[in-house]
Amino acid sequence: MRVLMTGASEGLGSALAAYLAGVIGAENVFLTDDGLSSAKALALCQTAPACLEQEEAAAVINEIRPDRLILMPNRSGEDYRRIFERNAYRSIYFMEALRNADFSCRTAFVTSADIYQPSSGLLSEEDPMLAPTPFAACLIAMDELAYLYFKAYKLETIRIRPFECINAMPTAEEIKLRSEELIGKSAPLLFDYISIEEASRALWTILERGTPGTAYNLCSGHGIASGAGAEIGWVGNPSKILELGIAFDKFNN
Amino acid sequence: MRVLITGITGFVGSHLAEFALGQGAEVYGSYRWRSRMENIEAIKNRLHLVECELTDAVSVTRMIDDIKPDRIFHLAAQSFVPTSWHAPQQTLSNNIISQLNIFEAIRGTDTRIQLAGSSEEYGLVYPEETPIKETNPLRPLSPYGVSKVTQDMMGYQYYRSYGIYIIRTRAFNHTGPRRGQVFVTSNFARQVAMIEKGLQEPVVKVGNLEARRDYTDVRDIIRGYWLSLDGGCQPGEVYNICSGNSWKIQAVLDHLLSLSKVKVKVEVDPERLRPSDVPILVGDSTRFNKATGWKPEIPIEKTLEDLLNYWRERV
């Protein structure tokens, strides 16, 4: 089993790389190095070129011949051009390469719950998408590309939308900044927290057991209020991942 | 009032330019050195044309600074779905970056901008979801559709982040005189006109005739675009613009053939079939009707007749 992965930056990406190294062997995990990847993750796994050009992406796909491709979102500041290059365009390069490859490769398009509008109820995968940030606009493009390449070319793409993946409960200042990013002001919100370690395992399970063409919320279904009076936020409906046998322990109570 | 139309030399842009002139606006239009001018030939001397590469931020900023438009109708795009299959990255890049450059150039101004989204954003629609409302999930089935979803989302984001007066519209299929021959209605009309003049053997090449589309006359659509910036619409909000009536592509072909005396054979050309196609697109424009009072006025039968006559004069 060989895995090629983009966006192994700090946070979920590098945690997933470390998890995969333990599961399938570090020699089988290839991380694209586009200057934003975690040095620790790169040192642990194999390094692949950035693949920010069609030809390079095709060459890497044909050389590594991955069984799994994981397209983690790569946040590079607020510059739209960079964000699209590293995420949407690179996804297209990989999909075009796989379309022409003589082997099959299951691909995870990992985006974020940021693509949903805040809600007072549980967000399901069919809820409307809306982009509060440039990054979210790009993530929506990625999500739609995954669906498109599945429908048009039957490529085995799976859309995974993680909610708030954290190592520890955020500080009041971090919550304030997150709130300002998402709704333009500091206000109490509901968040669906999952530990990064658990999210890594769940993400891999979704990729292995999920149905191609489908979108999955990677969430617990439990909302934690960031302050008194929180009525809306991003809490996911986990019914689809529950069917895959995924459940979470931490940050749920 | 100063109005800037990107893509003014195109099908929709040229109709909108005529309409804007009729409204007494001072009309500016961006074009590229390779743009064909035939659509605006009759009104060219009444327009202010500016050469501008919209994917180049410097070029766009200079144009906006020079014109200082009150209103922008952003129509320029790589809008041909089949081409988007051959050049998916270029389609996304062109459509997204062009719009980004315009947004950045008008940040901090009072300029109002209308974004020409598309029903292709809805993509796969289940029968129970028709007529399609703006709240319907977006499942685009072409790279062009993905690019339009992204433009749409960027429009919302720039409205929210910077307070730009942005109206997002999603026009369903529109046609009429000057429609490029690569688009299905125009392509059929042109083939009929060619056959009438003996320039083509009596065989009409077709793609998927089963698809159903919601057609509106382009002259109705551009009137809708114009109204969208008049104040009735809510900035940041999205509006469908459509007739609400669906036409099977087969029925479009049948109607065009009924307007002619030629006898033809219909032949499916596999090259005209797409990797994935949208089976049905019928919209609900209630939100836009209520906001602006807009309603389509030209029946599609009249549109198809005008389109056929357009090609009869040109082949």
Coordinates of C-alpha atoms in Angstrom, one line a residue:
Chain A
M1 CA 0.0 0.0 0.0
R2 CA 1.5 3.4 -1.0
V3 CA 0.0 6.7 -0.1
L4 CA 0.7 10.1 -1.6
M5 CA -0.4 13.1 0.4
T6 CA -0.4 16.8 0.0
G7 CA -0.7 19.4 2.7
A8 CA 1.1 17.7 5.5
S9 CA 1.5 20.9 7.4
E10 CA 1.2 21.3 11.1
G11 CA -2.0 20.0 12.6
L12 CA -4.2 17.3 11.0
G13 CA -1.9 16.8 8.0
S14 CA 1.2 16.0 9.9
A15 CA -0.7 13.9 12.4
L16 CA -2.2 11.9 9.6
A17 CA 1.2 11.4 8.1
A18 CA 2.6 10.1 11.4
Y19 CA -0.4 7.8 11.8
L20 CA 0.0 6.4 8.3
A21 CA 3.7 5.9 8.8
G22 CA 2.8 3.7 11.8
V23 CA 0.0 1.8 9.9
I24 CA 1.6 1.1 6.5
G25 CA 5.3 2.0 7.1
A26 CA 7.0 5.3 6.7
E27 CA 8.7 4.1 3.5
N28 CA 5.2 3.9 1.9
V29 CA 4.0 7.4 2.8
F30 CA 5.0 10.2 0.3
L31 CA 4.5 13.8 1.2
T32 CA 4.6 16.6 -1.3
D33 CA 7.0 19.3 -0.2
D34 CA 5.7 22.7 -1.3
G35 CA 7.5 24.7 1.4
L36 CA 4.6 24.5 3.9
S37 CA 4.9 20.9 4.9
S38 CA 5.9 20.0 8.5
A39 CA 9.6 19.4 8.8
K40 CA 9.0 16.7 11.3
A41 CA 6.5 14.9 9.0
L42 CA 8.9 15.2 6.0
A43 CA 11.8 13.8 8.1
L44 CA 9.6 10.8 9.1
C45 CA 8.1 10.0 5.7
Q46 CA 9.2 10.1 2.0
T47 CA 9.4 13.4 0.2
A48 CA 7.8 14.0 -3.2
P49 CA 8.0 17.1 -5.4
A50 CA 5.4 19.9 -4.9
C51 CA 3.4 18.9 -8.0
L52 CA 2.3 22.5 -8.7
E53 CA 2.5 21.8 -12.4
Q54 CA 0.6 19.3 -14.5
E55 CA 3.7 17.6 -15.9
E56 CA 5.2 17.2 -12.4
A57 CA 2.0 15.8 -10.9
A58 CA 1.7 13.3 -13.7
A59 CA 5.4 12.2 -13.3
V60 CA 5.0 11.8 -9.6
I61 CA 1.8 9.8 -10.0
N62 CA 3.4 7.5 -12.5
E63 CA 6.5 7.0 -10.5
I64 CA 5.0 6.4 -7.1
R65 CA 1.9 4.7 -8.4
P66 CA 0.0 5.4 -5.2
D67 CA -2.9 3.2 -4.1
R68 CA -4.3 6.1 -2.1
L69 CA -4.0 9.9 -2.6
I70 CA -4.9 12.3 0.2
L71 CA -5.4 15.9 -0.8
M72 CA -5.2 17.8 2.4
P73 CA -6.0 21.5 2.2
N74 CA -2.9 23.7 2.3
R75 CA -3.4 27.1 3.7
S76 CA -0.9 29.7 2.5
G77 CA -1.9 33.0 3.9
E78 CA -4.9 34.9 2.4
D79 CA -3.5 35.2 -1.1
Y80 CA -6.2 33.7 -3.4
R81 CA -3.7 32.8 -6.1
R82 CA -1.5 30.8 -3.9
I83 CA -4.5 29.1 -2.2
F84 CA -5.9 28.0 -5.5
E85 CA -2.5 26.9 -6.9
R86 CA -1.8 24.6 -3.9
N87 CA -5.3 23.2 -3.6
A88 CA -7.8 23.4 -6.5
Y89 CA -5.3 23.5 -9.4
R90 CA -3.1 20.8 -7.9
S91 CA -6.2 18.6 -7.4
I92 CA -7.0 19.0 -11.1
Y93 CA -3.4 18.0 -12.1
F94 CA -3.6 14.9 -10.0
M95 CA -7.1 13.9 -11.2
E96 CA -6.0 14.4 -14.9
A97 CA -3.0 12.2 -14.2
L98 CA -5.1 9.5 -12.6
R99 CA -7.6 9.7 -15.4
N100 CA -4.8 8.7 -17.7
A101 CA -3.1 6.2 -15.4
D102 CA -3.2 2.4 -15.9
F103 CA -3.9 1.8 -12.3
S104 CA -6.6 2.9 -9.9
C105 CA -6.1 5.1 -6.8
R106 CA -8.7 6.0 -4.3
T107 CA -8.5 9.7 -3.5
A108 CA -9.6 11.7 -0.4
F109 CA -10.4 15.4 -1.0
V110 CA -10.2 16.7 2.5
T111 CA -11.8 20.1 3.0
S112 CA -13.4 21.6 6.2
A113 CA -16.7 22.4 7.9
D114 CA -16.0 26.0 7.1
I115 CA -17.8 25.4 3.8
Y116 CA -21.1 25.3 5.6
Q117 CA -23.2 28.2 6.8
P118 CA -23.6 28.2 10.6
S119 CA -26.7 26.5 11.8
S120 CA -28.7 26.0 15.0
G121 CA -29.0 22.3 14.1
L122 CA -26.7 19.5 13.0
L123 CA -25.2 20.1 9.6
S124 CA -25.6 17.3 7.1
E125 CA -23.6 16.8 4.0
E126 CA -26.4 18.1 1.9
D127 CA -26.6 21.4 3.6
P128 CA -25.8 24.4 1.4
M129 CA -22.3 25.6 1.1
L130 CA -21.2 29.2 1.4
A131 CA -17.7 30.7 1.7
P132 CA -17.0 33.1 4.5
T133 CA -13.3 33.2 3.7
P134 CA -11.1 33.0 0.6
F135 CA -9.8 29.6 1.9
A136 CA -13.4 28.3 2.2
A137 CA -14.1 29.4 -1.4
C138 CA -11.2 27.3 -2.6
L139 CA -12.3 24.3 -0.4
I140 CA -15.7 24.4 -2.1
A141 CA -14.0 24.3 -5.4
M142 CA -12.0 21.2 -4.3
D143 CA -15.1 19.6 -2.9
E144 CA -16.9 20.1 -6.2
L145 CA -14.0 18.9 -8.2
A146 CA -14.0 15.6 -6.3
Y147 CA -17.7 15.1 -7.1
L148 CA -17.1 16.1 -10.8
Y149 CA -14.3 13.7 -11.4
F150 CA -16.3 10.9 -9.8
K151 CA -19.4 11.6 -11.9
A152 CA -17.5 12.3 -15.1
Y153 CA -14.7 9.7 -15.0
K154 CA -15.7 7.3 -12.2
L155 CA -12.5 8.1 -10.4
E156 CA -12.7 6.9 -6.8
T157 CA -13.0 10.2 -5.0
I158 CA -14.3 10.6 -1.4
R159 CA -15.0 14.0 0.1
I160 CA -14.1 14.4 3.8
R161 CA -15.1 17.5 5.7
P162 CA -13.4 17.6 9.1
F163 CA -14.9 19.9 11.8
E164 CA -12.7 21.5 14.5
C165 CA -9.7 19.3 14.8
I166 CA -7.6 20.2 17.9
N167 CA -4.8 19.1 20.1
A168 CA -6.2 20.9 23.2
M169 CA -9.2 23.0 23.9
P170 CA -8.6 26.5 22.4
T171 CA -7.9 29.5 24.5
A172 CA -10.4 32.4 24.7
E173 CA -8.2 34.4 22.4
E174 CA -8.1 31.6 19.8
I175 CA -11.9 31.2 20.0
K176 CA -12.3 34.9 19.5
L177 CA -10.0 34.9 16.4
R178 CA -11.8 31.9 15.0
S179 CA -15.2 33.5 15.5
E180 CA -14.0 36.7 13.7
E181 CA -12.7 34.7 10.8
L182 CA -16.0 32.8 10.4
I183 CA -18.7 35.3 11.1
G184 CA -16.8 38.6 11.0
K185 CA -17.2 39.4 14.7
S186 CA -16.5 38.0 18.2
A187 CA -19.6 36.1 19.3
P188 CA -20.4 32.8 21.1
L189 CA -20.6 29.9 18.7
L190 CA -21.1 26.2 18.8
F191 CA -18.2 24.0 17.7
D192 CA -17.8 20.3 17.1
Y193 CA -14.3 19.5 18.5
I194 CA -12.4 16.3 17.6
S195 CA -8.9 15.4 18.7
I196 CA -6.4 15.4 15.9
E197 CA -5.3 11.9 16.7
E198 CA -8.8 10.6 16.5
A199 CA -9.5 12.6 13.4
S200 CA -6.4 11.1 11.7
R201 CA -7.7 7.6 12.3
A202 CA -11.2 8.4 11.3
L203 CA -10.0 10.1 8.1
W204 CA -8.1 6.9 7.1
T205 CA -11.2 4.8 8.0
I206 CA -13.4 6.9 5.8
L207 CA -11.0 6.6 2.9
E208 CA -10.8 2.9 3.3
R209 CA -14.4 2.1 4.0
G210 CA -16.3 5.0 2.5
T211 CA -18.3 5.0 -0.8
P212 CA -16.7 6.8 -3.7
G213 CA -18.6 9.9 -4.8
T214 CA -19.9 10.5 -1.3
A215 CA -19.2 13.4 1.1
Y216 CA -18.6 12.6 4.8
N217 CA -18.7 15.0 7.7
L218 CA -15.8 14.1 10.0
C219 CA -17.5 15.2 13.2
S220 CA -18.8 14.0 16.6
G221 CA -22.2 15.5 16.5
H222 CA -21.7 17.2 19.9
G223 CA -21.7 20.9 20.1
I224 CA -19.6 22.8 22.6
A225 CA -20.5 26.4 23.2
S226 CA -17.6 28.9 23.0
G227 CA -19.5 31.2 25.4
A228 CA -22.9 31.8 27.0
G229 CA -25.8 32.3 24.6
A230 CA -24.3 30.4 21.7
E231 CA -27.2 29.4 19.4
I232 CA -25.6 28.7 16.1
G233 CA -22.3 27.2 14.9
W234 CA -20.8 24.3 13.1
V235 CA -21.9 21.0 14.6
G236 CA -22.0 18.1 12.2
N237 CA -24.4 15.2 11.7
P238 CA -22.2 12.1 12.1
S239 CA -24.7 9.6 10.9
K240 CA -22.7 8.7 7.7
I241 CA -19.5 8.0 9.6
L242 CA -21.3 6.1 12.4
E243 CA -22.3 3.7 9.6
L244 CA -18.6 3.2 9.0
G245 CA -18.0 2.3 12.6
I246 CA -16.4 5.6 13.6
A247 CA -17.0 7.1 17.0
F248 CA -15.1 9.7 19.1
D249 CA -14.1 9.8 22.7
K250 CA -12.4 13.1 23.4
F251 CA -13.9 16.5 23.7
N252 CA -17.4 15.2 23.5
N253 CA -18.6 15.7 27.0
Chain B
M1 CA -23.9 56.8 -15.1
R2 CA -20.7 55.0 -16.0
V3 CA -21.2 51.4 -16.8
L4 CA -18.4 48.9 -17.4
I5 CA -19.1 45.6 -19.2
T6 CA -16.5 43.0 -19.2
G7 CA -16.8 40.7 -22.1
I8 CA -18.6 43.4 -24.1
T9 CA -17.7 41.9 -27.5
G10 CA -19.5 38.6 -26.6
F11 CA -23.0 37.4 -27.1
V12 CA -24.5 38.7 -23.8
G13 CA -22.2 41.7 -23.5
S14 CA -23.1 43.1 -26.9
H15 CA -26.9 42.9 -26.1
L16 CA -26.3 44.5 -22.7
A17 CA -24.2 47.3 -24.2
E18 CA -27.1 48.1 -26.6
F19 CA -29.6 48.1 -23.7
A20 CA -27.3 50.3 -21.5
L21 CA -26.9 52.8 -24.3
G22 CA -30.7 52.9 -24.6
Q23 CA -30.9 53.7 -20.9
G24 CA -28.6 56.7 -21.4
A25 CA -25.5 55.2 -19.8
E26 CA -22.0 56.0 -20.6
V27 CA -20.8 52.5 -21.7
Y28 CA -17.3 51.2 -21.3
G29 CA -16.2 47.8 -22.3
S30 CA -13.1 45.7 -21.8
Y31 CA -11.8 43.6 -24.7
R32 CA -8.6 41.7 -25.5
W33 CA -6.5 42.2 -28.6
R34 CA -7.9 39.0 -30.1
S35 CA -11.5 39.8 -29.4
R36 CA -13.8 39.7 -32.4
M37 CA -15.7 42.9 -32.8
E38 CA -18.6 41.8 -35.1
N39 CA -21.2 41.7 -32.3
I40 CA -20.7 45.4 -31.5
E41 CA -19.9 46.7 -35.0
A42 CA -23.2 48.7 -35.1
I43 CA -22.6 50.5 -31.8
K44 CA -18.8 50.5 -31.7
N45 CA -18.6 54.3 -32.2
R46 CA -20.9 54.9 -29.2
L47 CA -18.8 52.8 -26.8
H48 CA -15.6 53.4 -24.9
L49 CA -13.5 50.3 -25.5
V50 CA -10.6 49.6 -23.2
E51 CA -8.0 46.9 -24.0
C52 CA -7.6 44.9 -20.8
E53 CA -6.3 41.5 -19.8
L54 CA -8.5 40.6 -16.9
T55 CA -6.2 37.9 -15.6
D56 CA -3.6 40.6 -15.1
A57 CA -4.1 42.6 -11.9
V58 CA -2.1 45.6 -13.1
S59 CA -4.2 45.8 -16.3
V60 CA -7.5 45.6 -14.3
T61 CA -6.5 48.1 -11.7
R62 CA -5.5 50.6 -14.3
M63 CA -8.7 50.2 -16.2
I64 CA -10.9 50.6 -13.1
D65 CA -8.9 53.6 -11.9
D66 CA -9.3 55.3 -15.3
I67 CA -13.0 54.6 -15.8
K68 CA -14.2 54.8 -12.2
P69 CA -17.4 52.9 -13.1
D70 CA -20.6 53.3 -11.1
R71 CA -21.7 49.8 -12.2
I72 CA -19.9 46.8 -13.5
F73 CA -21.5 43.9 -15.3
H74 CA -18.9 41.1 -15.1
L75 CA -19.7 38.8 -18.1
A76 CA -16.2 37.9 -19.3
A77 CA -15.4 34.2 -18.8
Q78 CA -14.3 31.1 -20.4
S79 CA -18.0 30.0 -20.7
F80 CA -17.9 27.1 -23.1
V81 CA -18.6 23.9 -21.2
P82 CA -16.9 21.5 -23.7
T83 CA -13.7 23.6 -23.6
S84 CA -13.7 23.4 -19.9
W85 CA -13.3 19.6 -20.1
H86 CA -10.2 20.0 -22.3
A87 CA -8.7 22.8 -20.2
P88 CA -10.1 22.4 -16.6
Q89 CA -7.3 24.2 -14.8
Q90 CA -7.2 27.0 -17.3
T91 CA -11.0 27.5 -17.0
L92 CA -10.9 27.7 -13.3
S93 CA -7.8 30.0 -13.3
N94 CA -9.2 32.3 -15.9
N95 CA -12.6 32.7 -14.4
I96 CA -11.5 32.9 -10.8
I97 CA -8.5 35.2 -11.2
S98 CA -10.3 37.6 -13.5
Q99 CA -13.0 38.2 -11.0
L100 CA -10.5 38.4 -8.1
N101 CA -8.7 41.2 -9.9
I102 CA -11.9 43.1 -10.4
F103 CA -12.9 42.7 -6.7
E104 CA -9.5 43.9 -5.6
A105 CA -9.6 46.9 -7.9
I106 CA -13.0 48.1 -6.6
R107 CA -12.4 47.5 -2.9
G108 CA -13.1 50.7 -1.0
T109 CA -15.2 52.2 -3.8
D110 CA -19.0 52.5 -4.2
T111 CA -19.0 50.6 -7.4
R112 CA -21.9 48.1 -7.8
I113 CA -21.1 44.8 -9.5
Q114 CA -23.3 42.1 -10.9
L115 CA -21.8 38.6 -11.2
A116 CA -23.0 36.5 -14.1
G117 CA -23.3 33.0 -12.5
S118 CA -24.9 30.1 -14.2
S119 CA -27.5 27.4 -13.8
E120 CA -24.5 25.0 -14.5
E121 CA -23.6 25.6 -10.9
Y122 CA -26.6 23.4 -9.9
G123 CA -25.4 20.6 -12.0
L124 CA -27.0 17.3 -11.1
V125 CA -30.5 18.1 -10.0
Y126 CA -33.0 15.4 -8.9
P127 CA -36.5 15.6 -10.3
E128 CA -38.1 16.4 -6.9
E129 CA -35.8 19.4 -6.7
T130 CA -37.3 21.2 -9.7
P131 CA -38.0 24.0 -10.2
I132 CA -34.6 24.8 -8.7
K133 CA -34.5 27.4 -6.0
E134 CA -31.3 29.3 -5.0
T135 CA -31.1 27.1 -1.9
N136 CA -30.6 23.9 -3.9
P137 CA -27.4 22.0 -3.3
L138 CA -24.7 22.8 -5.9
R139 CA -23.5 19.7 -7.7
P140 CA -21.7 21.0 -10.8
L141 CA -21.0 18.5 -13.5
S142 CA -18.4 20.3 -15.5
P143 CA -15.2 22.2 -14.8
Y144 CA -17.0 25.3 -16.0
G145 CA -19.7 24.7 -13.4
V146 CA -17.1 24.4 -10.7
S147 CA -15.5 27.6 -11.8
K148 CA -18.8 29.4 -11.6
V149 CA -19.6 28.0 -8.1
T150 CA -16.2 29.3 -7.0
Q151 CA -16.9 32.7 -8.5
D152 CA -20.2 32.8 -6.8
M153 CA -18.7 31.9 -3.4
M154 CA -16.0 34.5 -3.8
G155 CA -18.7 37.0 -4.5
Y156 CA -20.4 36.2 -1.3
Q157 CA -17.1 36.3 0.6
Y158 CA -16.1 39.7 -0.8
Y159 CA -19.5 41.1 0.0
R160 CA -19.2 39.8 3.6
S161 CA -15.5 40.7 4.1
Y162 CA -15.3 44.1 2.4
G163 CA -18.9 45.2 2.0
I164 CA -18.7 45.4 -1.8
Y165 CA -22.1 45.9 -3.4
I166 CA -22.2 42.5 -5.1
I167 CA -25.3 40.9 -6.7
R168 CA -24.9 37.3 -7.6
T169 CA -27.1 36.1 -10.4
R170 CA -27.5 32.6 -11.8
A171 CA -28.9 32.8 -15.3
F172 CA -30.3 29.7 -16.8
N173 CA -29.9 29.0 -20.5
H174 CA -30.3 31.9 -22.7
T175 CA -30.1 32.3 -26.5
G176 CA -30.9 34.6 -29.3
P177 CA -29.2 36.4 -32.2
R178 CA -25.4 36.4 -32.0
R179 CA -25.2 33.3 -29.9
G180 CA -21.9 31.6 -30.8
Q181 CA -22.3 28.6 -33.1
V182 CA -20.7 26.2 -30.6
F183 CA -23.8 26.5 -28.4
V184 CA -26.6 24.0 -29.2
T185 CA -29.5 26.3 -30.2
S186 CA -27.3 28.4 -32.4
N187 CA -25.5 25.4 -33.8
F188 CA -28.8 23.8 -34.8
A189 CA -30.1 27.1 -36.3
R190 CA -26.9 27.6 -38.3
Q191 CA -27.0 24.0 -39.6
V192 CA -30.6 24.6 -40.8
A193 CA -29.6 27.8 -42.5
M194 CA -26.6 26.1 -44.1
I195 CA -28.9 23.3 -45.4
E196 CA -31.4 25.8 -46.7
K197 CA -28.7 27.4 -48.8
G198 CA -27.3 24.0 -50.0
L199 CA -24.0 24.6 -48.1
Q200 CA -24.4 21.5 -46.0
E201 CA -25.8 18.1 -46.8
P202 CA -29.3 17.7 -45.3
V203 CA -28.0 16.0 -42.1
V204 CA -28.2 17.8 -38.7
K205 CA -25.5 16.6 -36.3
V206 CA -26.7 16.5 -32.7
G207 CA -25.5 15.6 -29.3
N208 CA -27.8 14.7 -26.3
L209 CA -31.4 15.6 -27.3
E210 CA -32.9 14.3 -24.1
A211 CA -31.6 17.0 -21.8
R212 CA -34.2 19.6 -20.7
R213 CA -33.3 23.3 -20.3
D214 CA -34.9 26.4 -19.1
Y215 CA -34.5 28.9 -22.0
T216 CA -34.9 32.6 -21.9
D217 CA -34.3 35.2 -24.6
V218 CA -30.9 36.9 -24.1
R219 CA -32.7 40.3 -24.3
D220 CA -34.8 39.4 -21.3
I221 CA -31.7 38.2 -19.4
I222 CA -29.7 41.4 -19.9
R223 CA -32.7 43.4 -18.8
G224 CA -32.6 41.3 -15.7
Y225 CA -28.9 42.0 -15.2
W226 CA -29.5 45.7 -15.5
L227 CA -32.4 45.6 -13.0
S228 CA -30.3 43.6 -10.5
L229 CA -28.2 46.6 -9.7
D230 CA -31.1 49.1 -9.5
G231 CA -31.6 48.6 -5.7
G232 CA -34.3 46.0 -5.4
C233 CA -31.9 43.1 -4.9
Q234 CA -30.0 42.5 -1.6
P235 CA -26.2 42.9 -1.9
G236 CA -24.5 39.6 -1.2
E237 CA -27.6 37.6 -2.1
V238 CA -28.0 35.2 -5.1
Y239 CA -30.8 35.3 -7.6
N240 CA -31.9 32.8 -10.3
I241 CA -32.9 34.5 -13.6
C242 CA -35.0 32.1 -15.7
S243 CA -38.3 31.6 -17.4
G244 CA -39.4 28.6 -15.3
N245 CA -40.3 26.6 -18.5
S246 CA -38.3 23.7 -19.6
W247 CA -37.6 22.7 -23.2
K248 CA -36.3 19.4 -24.3
I249 CA -33.3 19.9 -26.7
Q250 CA -35.3 17.7 -29.1
A251 CA -38.2 20.2 -29.0
V252 CA -35.8 23.1 -29.8
L253 CA -34.6 21.2 -32.9
D254 CA -38.1 20.3 -33.9
H255 CA -39.2 23.9 -33.6
L256 CA -36.3 25.2 -35.7
L257 CA -37.0 22.6 -38.3
S258 CA -40.7 23.6 -38.3
L259 CA -39.6 27.1 -39.3
S260 CA -37.9 25.7 -42.4
K261 CA -39.1 23.8 -45.5
V262 CA -36.0 21.6 -45.7
K263 CA -36.2 17.9 -45.1
V264 CA -33.3 16.7 -42.9
K265 CA -31.9 13.6 -41.3
V266 CA -30.9 13.9 -37.7
E267 CA -27.6 12.1 -36.7
V268 CA -26.0 11.8 -33.3
D269 CA -22.3 12.8 -33.3
P270 CA -20.5 11.2 -30.4
E271 CA -18.1 14.1 -30.3
R272 CA -21.0 16.3 -29.1
L273 CA -21.7 14.1 -26.1
R274 CA -20.1 15.2 -22.8
P275 CA -18.4 13.0 -20.1
S276 CA -21.2 13.9 -17.8
D277 CA -24.3 16.0 -18.7
V278 CA -26.9 17.7 -16.6
P279 CA -30.3 16.0 -17.4
I280 CA -32.7 18.7 -16.4
L281 CA -32.3 22.4 -15.5
V282 CA -35.5 24.3 -14.7
G283 CA -35.4 27.2 -12.4
D284 CA -37.5 29.2 -10.0
S285 CA -36.9 32.9 -10.3
T286 CA -39.5 34.0 -7.7
R287 CA -36.9 35.6 -5.5
F288 CA -35.7 37.8 -8.4
N289 CA -39.2 38.5 -9.7
K290 CA -40.2 39.8 -6.2
A291 CA -37.1 41.9 -5.8
T292 CA -37.2 43.6 -9.2
G293 CA -40.5 42.9 -10.9
W294 CA -38.7 41.3 -13.8
K295 CA -40.5 38.8 -16.0
P296 CA -39.4 37.3 -19.3
E297 CA -41.3 39.0 -22.2
I298 CA -40.1 37.3 -25.3
P299 CA -41.4 33.8 -26.0
I300 CA -38.8 31.3 -26.9
E301 CA -40.5 30.5 -30.2
K302 CA -39.8 34.1 -31.2
T303 CA -36.2 33.8 -30.0
L304 CA -35.6 30.7 -32.1
E305 CA -37.1 32.4 -35.1
D306 CA -34.8 35.5 -34.6
L307 CA -31.9 33.2 -34.2
L308 CA -32.6 31.3 -37.4
N309 CA -33.0 34.5 -39.3
Y310 CA -29.7 35.8 -37.8
W311 CA -28.0 32.8 -39.3
R312 CA -29.9 33.0 -42.6
E313 CA -28.3 36.4 -43.1
R314 CA -24.8 35.2 -42.3
V315 CA -24.2 31.8 -43.9

